[in-house]
């Protein structure tokens, strides 16, 4: 080609474009207008430019549909406020309230109305000069409307959890759903393919027995007395719930009568004996020396596991043969201990346990346990006191298991007037007692004191859980009143049960240490449930700064306890033989803390770039806590599907945060090179999706 034709290749070089023109400086460069929403632009999809667009609606990401802010050089549409994450969440809450009040029509008339823009600083930075929590003055402003929770519909069933459940929090993070969709999977479709966790059926009592032995055959299956004696001793020395369900002296009297005349023993009592032996065998597994076998115990852990399964089968056979649905002596005690057996047998939540608890609640009410013994003059003081203990245990299990399942509790406060039991040793009263003695002072650490303190904490938590499950809105003043009650309950914990630190507990028994830690875990979990819905609210609406601070502080504190328990329950450490106490109920609280911090970290991810050094430190604090928790969940993923779900969520959130920190202008990268690799990345966050 000749130069006269002007078709020679353009000159390339610094400051030149592809056509050889001088490149404009960035301050004068005209950027290509962005008409698509951010999500469609990332995926290179066609966008109809609506709010929300049809593509985001179809993918279930309506609230995450947003458009790039218009610059000052482009005044077109500049009067339209930017829809922040907080605004979209607030709009969802308002829509839920409107649906309940039947006023959705007014919103439909204004589909394009946007909420005011607000910036939510990190609550970790909003501390006062004194370093103490500042409780805001409350008003009668309306709290955010009740969140609807999450519902999963699959071919295997339907599963609902309320908005305060960890699974609902994770399912509400658009980034997680976006990631799993981009991988070609739905969050409910796959799991950790390289790790096989044996499927566990529900409690056998719900499905019946394959064989029904006679009463005599059940008696003959009881081990020799020497073996039973060891198991009974292990139960009463290890399980603080024993005093809340059984009076030790009364049981030992019945126990001796059994060995004297086995034919006269009720079959339900045999079921009670099998639950005691089953629990003791479960405890014994955790007490095996990691290097050598403990004397006078079965030779291997496998033998103990087989023993547990055999005892579980006998428990069910005794309950069915004894027609437990009719109630009667020893029925509730056997059912409650059987529920404990099922809880200790599982690393994850199981809906069957909650259904089993419902049966126990119905039987207890059928037998009048929900009414105080003072109404029944013919009832002896001994029987009345033991009924109080049993009812307090049922209420405690109701709140704990219902929270684990993300469902409303079964017992409402207005349905019962049974008062709490007294702080007494079993030796203080018996079945011949005519008048109950005065309760011991609360500086006397009896086996019942922990049950009493835990029961009071559970009573307050029950009201908070009712708040979380309430479909109606309430004022922020109501929330702060409940916060005051919760802190009052926490402050009233006796000194002998207050947690300080591991260094200050070196003289305490492992059992007492675990009790102290559990009271702390319960308190921090309650703070999250009470204040979580305000974590994403704009502080310009009402003074939510205190709630945001409380929620984050509680979540970080819970992950500290998770790390401490992980360290101290290792072989040869102080709590090794008590590791059986770290049940799925406790892990649920750690899952809640993990999910809340994941949601918050994803929410403020764009703020750290503009919030200054302090904002970056705040994000680093949360990220460091989550990374440490990630390692703990990864270690548990071989035996817990819920741990696998936590690993999947953390890998996405932490991976995308690391990518954003590397290059804030690049699109989100879901890899996480800094974290250990894990098999599988797609998962359902519901308690039961298998």
Coordinates of C-alpha atoms in Angstrom, one line a residue, residues 190-484:
X190 CA -24.2 -30.2 45.9
X191 CA -22.0 -30.8 48.9
X192 CA -18.5 -31.9 49.7
X193 CA -18.0 -34.6 47.2
X194 CA -14.7 -36.0 48.6
X195 CA -15.9 -36.3 52.2
X196 CA -18.5 -38.9 52.9
X197 CA -20.5 -38.5 56.1
X198 CA -22.8 -41.4 56.9
X199 CA -26.4 -40.6 56.7
X200 CA -28.2 -40.6 60.0
X201 CA -31.8 -41.4 60.3
X202 CA -34.1 -39.6 62.7
X203 CA -34.7 -40.7 66.2
X204 CA -35.8 -44.4 66.1
X205 CA -38.7 -43.7 68.5
X206 CA -40.4 -41.7 65.7
X207 CA -40.3 -44.7 63.3
X208 CA -40.9 -47.7 65.5
X209 CA -38.9 -50.8 66.1
X210 CA -38.0 -53.6 63.7
X211 CA -38.6 -56.1 66.4
X212 CA -40.6 -56.1 69.7
X213 CA -39.0 -58.2 72.4
X214 CA -41.0 -59.3 75.4
X215 CA -40.5 -57.7 78.8
X216 CA -38.5 -60.7 80.0
X217 CA -36.2 -60.5 77.0
X218 CA -35.5 -56.8 77.8
X219 CA -34.6 -57.7 81.4
X220 CA -32.3 -60.4 80.2
X221 CA -30.5 -57.9 78.0
X222 CA -29.4 -55.8 81.0
X223 CA -25.6 -56.2 81.5
X224 CA -24.2 -57.7 84.7
X225 CA -24.5 -55.5 87.8
X226 CA -20.8 -54.8 88.0
X227 CA -20.8 -53.2 84.5
X228 CA -24.1 -51.4 85.2
X229 CA -22.8 -50.0 88.5
X230 CA -19.9 -48.4 86.7
X231 CA -22.1 -46.8 84.1
X232 CA -24.6 -45.5 86.7
X233 CA -21.7 -44.0 88.7
X234 CA -20.3 -42.4 85.5
X235 CA -23.7 -40.9 84.7
X236 CA -24.2 -39.2 88.1
X237 CA -20.6 -38.0 88.3
X238 CA -20.5 -36.5 84.8
X239 CA -23.9 -35.2 83.9
X240 CA -25.2 -32.1 85.7
X241 CA -28.6 -32.7 84.1
X242 CA -28.9 -35.8 86.2
X243 CA -30.0 -33.7 89.3
X244 CA -32.5 -31.8 87.2
X245 CA -34.3 -35.0 86.1
X246 CA -33.6 -37.6 88.9
X247 CA -33.3 -37.5 92.6
X248 CA -30.2 -39.5 93.2
X249 CA -31.3 -41.1 96.5
X250 CA -34.7 -42.0 95.1
X251 CA -33.2 -43.5 92.0
X252 CA -30.7 -45.6 94.0
X253 CA -33.5 -47.0 96.1
X254 CA -35.4 -48.0 92.9
X255 CA -32.1 -49.3 91.5
X256 CA -31.6 -51.7 94.5
X257 CA -35.2 -52.8 94.3
X258 CA -34.6 -53.8 90.6
X259 CA -31.7 -56.1 91.5
X260 CA -33.7 -57.6 94.3
X261 CA -36.8 -58.4 92.2
X262 CA -36.4 -57.7 88.5
X263 CA -39.8 -59.1 87.6
X264 CA -41.6 -56.3 89.6
X265 CA -39.8 -53.5 87.8
X266 CA -42.0 -51.4 85.4
X267 CA -40.8 -51.6 81.8
X268 CA -40.6 -47.8 81.6
X269 CA -38.2 -47.8 84.5
X270 CA -36.0 -50.2 82.5
X271 CA -36.0 -47.7 79.7
X272 CA -34.8 -45.1 82.2
X273 CA -32.0 -47.4 83.2
X274 CA -31.0 -47.9 79.6
X275 CA -30.9 -44.1 79.0
X276 CA -28.6 -43.7 82.0
X277 CA -26.3 -46.4 80.7
X278 CA -26.4 -45.1 77.1
X279 CA -25.4 -41.5 78.2
X280 CA -22.6 -42.9 80.4
X281 CA -21.2 -44.9 77.5
X282 CA -21.3 -41.8 75.4
X283 CA -19.4 -39.9 78.0
X284 CA -16.9 -42.7 78.4
X285 CA -15.9 -42.4 74.7
X286 CA -14.6 -38.9 75.3
X287 CA -12.7 -40.1 78.4
X288 CA -10.6 -42.7 76.6
X289 CA -6.9 -41.9 77.0
X290 CA -5.6 -40.9 73.5
X291 CA -2.5 -43.2 74.0
X292 CA -3.8 -46.0 76.1
X293 CA -7.0 -47.6 77.2
X294 CA -8.5 -46.6 80.5
X295 CA -8.7 -49.6 83.0
X296 CA -12.1 -51.3 83.5
X297 CA -13.5 -50.0 80.2
X298 CA -14.2 -51.7 76.9
X299 CA -11.1 -52.2 74.9
X300 CA -11.9 -50.0 72.0
X301 CA -14.0 -47.0 71.1
X302 CA -15.8 -49.2 68.6
X303 CA -17.1 -51.4 71.4
X304 CA -18.5 -48.4 73.2
X305 CA -20.2 -47.1 70.0
X306 CA -21.8 -50.5 69.5
X307 CA -22.9 -50.4 73.2
X308 CA -24.5 -47.0 72.6
X309 CA -26.5 -48.2 69.6
X310 CA -27.7 -51.3 71.5
X311 CA -28.9 -49.2 74.5
X312 CA -30.7 -46.8 72.2
X313 CA -32.6 -49.6 70.6
X314 CA -33.6 -50.9 74.1
X315 CA -34.7 -47.4 75.2
X316 CA -37.2 -47.3 72.2
X317 CA -38.4 -50.8 72.9
X318 CA -39.1 -50.0 76.5
X319 CA -41.0 -46.8 75.7
X320 CA -43.1 -48.5 73.1
X321 CA -43.8 -51.5 75.2
X322 CA -44.6 -49.3 78.2
X323 CA -47.1 -47.2 76.1
X324 CA -45.3 -44.0 76.8
X325 CA -48.0 -41.9 75.1
X326 CA -50.3 -42.5 78.1
X327 CA -47.9 -40.8 80.5
X328 CA -47.2 -42.1 83.9
X329 CA -44.2 -42.5 86.3
X330 CA -40.7 -42.3 84.7
X331 CA -42.1 -41.5 81.2
X332 CA -41.0 -37.8 81.0
X333 CA -37.6 -38.5 82.7
X334 CA -36.9 -41.3 80.2
X335 CA -38.0 -39.1 77.2
X336 CA -35.8 -36.2 78.3
X337 CA -32.8 -38.3 78.7
X338 CA -33.5 -40.1 75.4
X339 CA -33.5 -36.6 73.8
X340 CA -30.2 -35.9 75.4
X341 CA -28.9 -39.2 73.9
X342 CA -30.0 -38.2 70.4
X343 CA -28.4 -34.7 70.8
X344 CA -25.1 -36.2 71.8
X345 CA -25.2 -38.7 68.9
X346 CA -25.4 -36.0 66.3
X347 CA -23.0 -33.4 65.0
X348 CA -25.8 -31.4 63.2
X349 CA -29.3 -30.3 63.8
X350 CA -32.0 -32.9 63.4
X351 CA -35.7 -32.0 62.9
X352 CA -36.7 -35.3 64.5
X353 CA -35.3 -34.3 67.8
X354 CA -37.4 -31.2 67.8
X355 CA -40.5 -33.3 67.0
X356 CA -39.6 -35.6 69.8
X357 CA -39.3 -32.7 72.1
X358 CA -42.8 -31.6 71.0
X359 CA -44.1 -35.0 72.2
X360 CA -42.4 -34.5 75.6
X361 CA -43.9 -31.0 75.9
X362 CA -47.4 -32.3 75.1
X363 CA -47.1 -35.2 77.6
X364 CA -45.8 -32.8 80.3
X365 CA -48.8 -30.5 79.8
X366 CA -51.1 -33.6 79.7
X367 CA -49.6 -34.5 83.1
X368 CA -50.0 -31.0 84.5
X369 CA -46.3 -30.1 84.8
X370 CA -46.9 -26.6 83.4
X371 CA -49.0 -25.7 86.5
X372 CA -47.3 -25.0 89.8
X373 CA -47.6 -27.8 92.4
X374 CA -49.1 -25.3 94.9
X375 CA -52.4 -25.8 93.1
X376 CA -52.5 -29.5 94.0
X377 CA -52.6 -29.9 97.8
X378 CA -52.6 -33.7 97.6
X379 CA -49.1 -33.6 96.0
X380 CA -46.2 -34.2 98.4
X381 CA -43.4 -31.6 98.7
X382 CA -40.9 -34.1 97.3
X383 CA -43.0 -34.8 94.2
X384 CA -43.8 -31.1 93.7
X385 CA -40.1 -30.2 93.8
X386 CA -39.1 -32.9 91.4
X387 CA -41.8 -31.8 89.0
X388 CA -40.4 -28.3 89.1
X389 CA -37.0 -29.6 88.2
X390 CA -38.3 -31.7 85.3
X391 CA -40.5 -28.8 83.9
X392 CA -37.5 -26.4 84.1
X393 CA -35.5 -28.9 82.1
X394 CA -38.2 -29.1 79.4
X395 CA -38.4 -25.3 79.1
X396 CA -34.6 -25.2 78.7
X397 CA -34.6 -27.8 76.0
X398 CA -37.5 -26.2 74.2
X399 CA -35.7 -22.9 73.8
X400 CA -32.4 -24.4 73.0
X401 CA -33.6 -26.9 70.3
X402 CA -36.1 -24.5 68.8
X403 CA -33.4 -21.9 68.4
X404 CA -31.2 -24.5 66.8
X405 CA -33.9 -25.4 64.3
X406 CA -34.8 -21.7 63.7
X407 CA -38.4 -22.3 64.7
X408 CA -40.7 -20.7 67.4
X409 CA -40.5 -22.3 70.8
X410 CA -43.3 -24.7 71.8
X411 CA -44.0 -23.4 75.3
X412 CA -45.3 -19.8 75.7
X413 CA -44.7 -18.0 79.0
X414 CA -48.4 -17.3 79.5
X415 CA -49.2 -21.0 79.4
X416 CA -47.3 -21.9 82.6
X417 CA -47.0 -20.7 86.2
X418 CA -44.6 -23.3 87.5
X419 CA -42.0 -21.5 89.6
X420 CA -38.3 -22.4 89.5
X421 CA -37.0 -25.2 91.7
X422 CA -34.9 -24.4 94.8
X423 CA -31.2 -24.5 95.2
X424 CA -31.0 -27.6 97.2
X425 CA -28.8 -30.7 97.5
X426 CA -30.6 -34.0 97.0
X427 CA -29.6 -34.8 100.6
X428 CA -31.7 -31.8 101.8
X429 CA -35.0 -33.6 101.0
X430 CA -36.6 -36.9 100.2
X431 CA -39.9 -38.5 99.7
X432 CA -40.6 -38.5 103.4
X433 CA -40.1 -34.7 103.7
X434 CA -43.2 -32.9 105.1
X435 CA -42.1 -29.4 104.4
X436 CA -39.4 -28.3 102.0
X437 CA -36.3 -26.6 103.7
X438 CA -35.2 -23.1 102.8
X439 CA -33.1 -22.8 99.7
X440 CA -29.4 -22.6 100.0
X441 CA -27.7 -19.3 99.3
X442 CA -26.5 -18.7 95.8
X443 CA -22.9 -18.7 96.8
X444 CA -23.3 -22.4 97.6
X445 CA -22.3 -24.1 94.4
X446 CA -24.7 -27.1 94.5
X447 CA -25.3 -29.2 91.4
X448 CA -28.7 -27.4 91.0
X449 CA -27.2 -23.9 91.1
X450 CA -26.0 -24.0 87.5
X451 CA -29.4 -25.4 86.4
X452 CA -31.1 -22.4 88.2
X453 CA -28.8 -19.8 86.7
X454 CA -29.1 -21.3 83.3
X455 CA -32.9 -21.5 83.6
X456 CA -33.1 -17.8 84.4
X457 CA -30.9 -17.0 81.4
X458 CA -33.1 -19.2 79.2
X459 CA -36.2 -17.5 80.5
X460 CA -34.9 -14.2 79.3
X461 CA -33.7 -15.7 76.0
X462 CA -37.1 -17.2 75.5
X463 CA -38.6 -13.7 75.4
X464 CA -35.9 -12.6 73.0
X465 CA -36.6 -15.6 70.8
X466 CA -40.3 -14.6 70.8
X467 CA -39.2 -11.2 69.5
X468 CA -37.3 -12.9 66.7
X469 CA -40.2 -15.1 65.7
X470 CA -42.8 -12.3 66.1
X471 CA -44.6 -11.4 62.8
X472 CA -45.5 -8.0 64.1
X473 CA -43.4 -4.9 64.5
X474 CA -42.4 -3.4 67.8
X475 CA -40.7 -0.3 69.0
X476 CA -37.0 0.1 69.5
X477 CA -37.8 1.0 73.1
X478 CA -39.2 -2.5 73.6
X479 CA -35.9 -3.9 72.3
X480 CA -33.8 -1.8 74.7
X481 CA -36.1 -2.8 77.6
X482 CA -35.3 -6.4 76.7
X483 CA -31.6 -5.6 76.4
X484 CA -31.8 -4.1 79.9

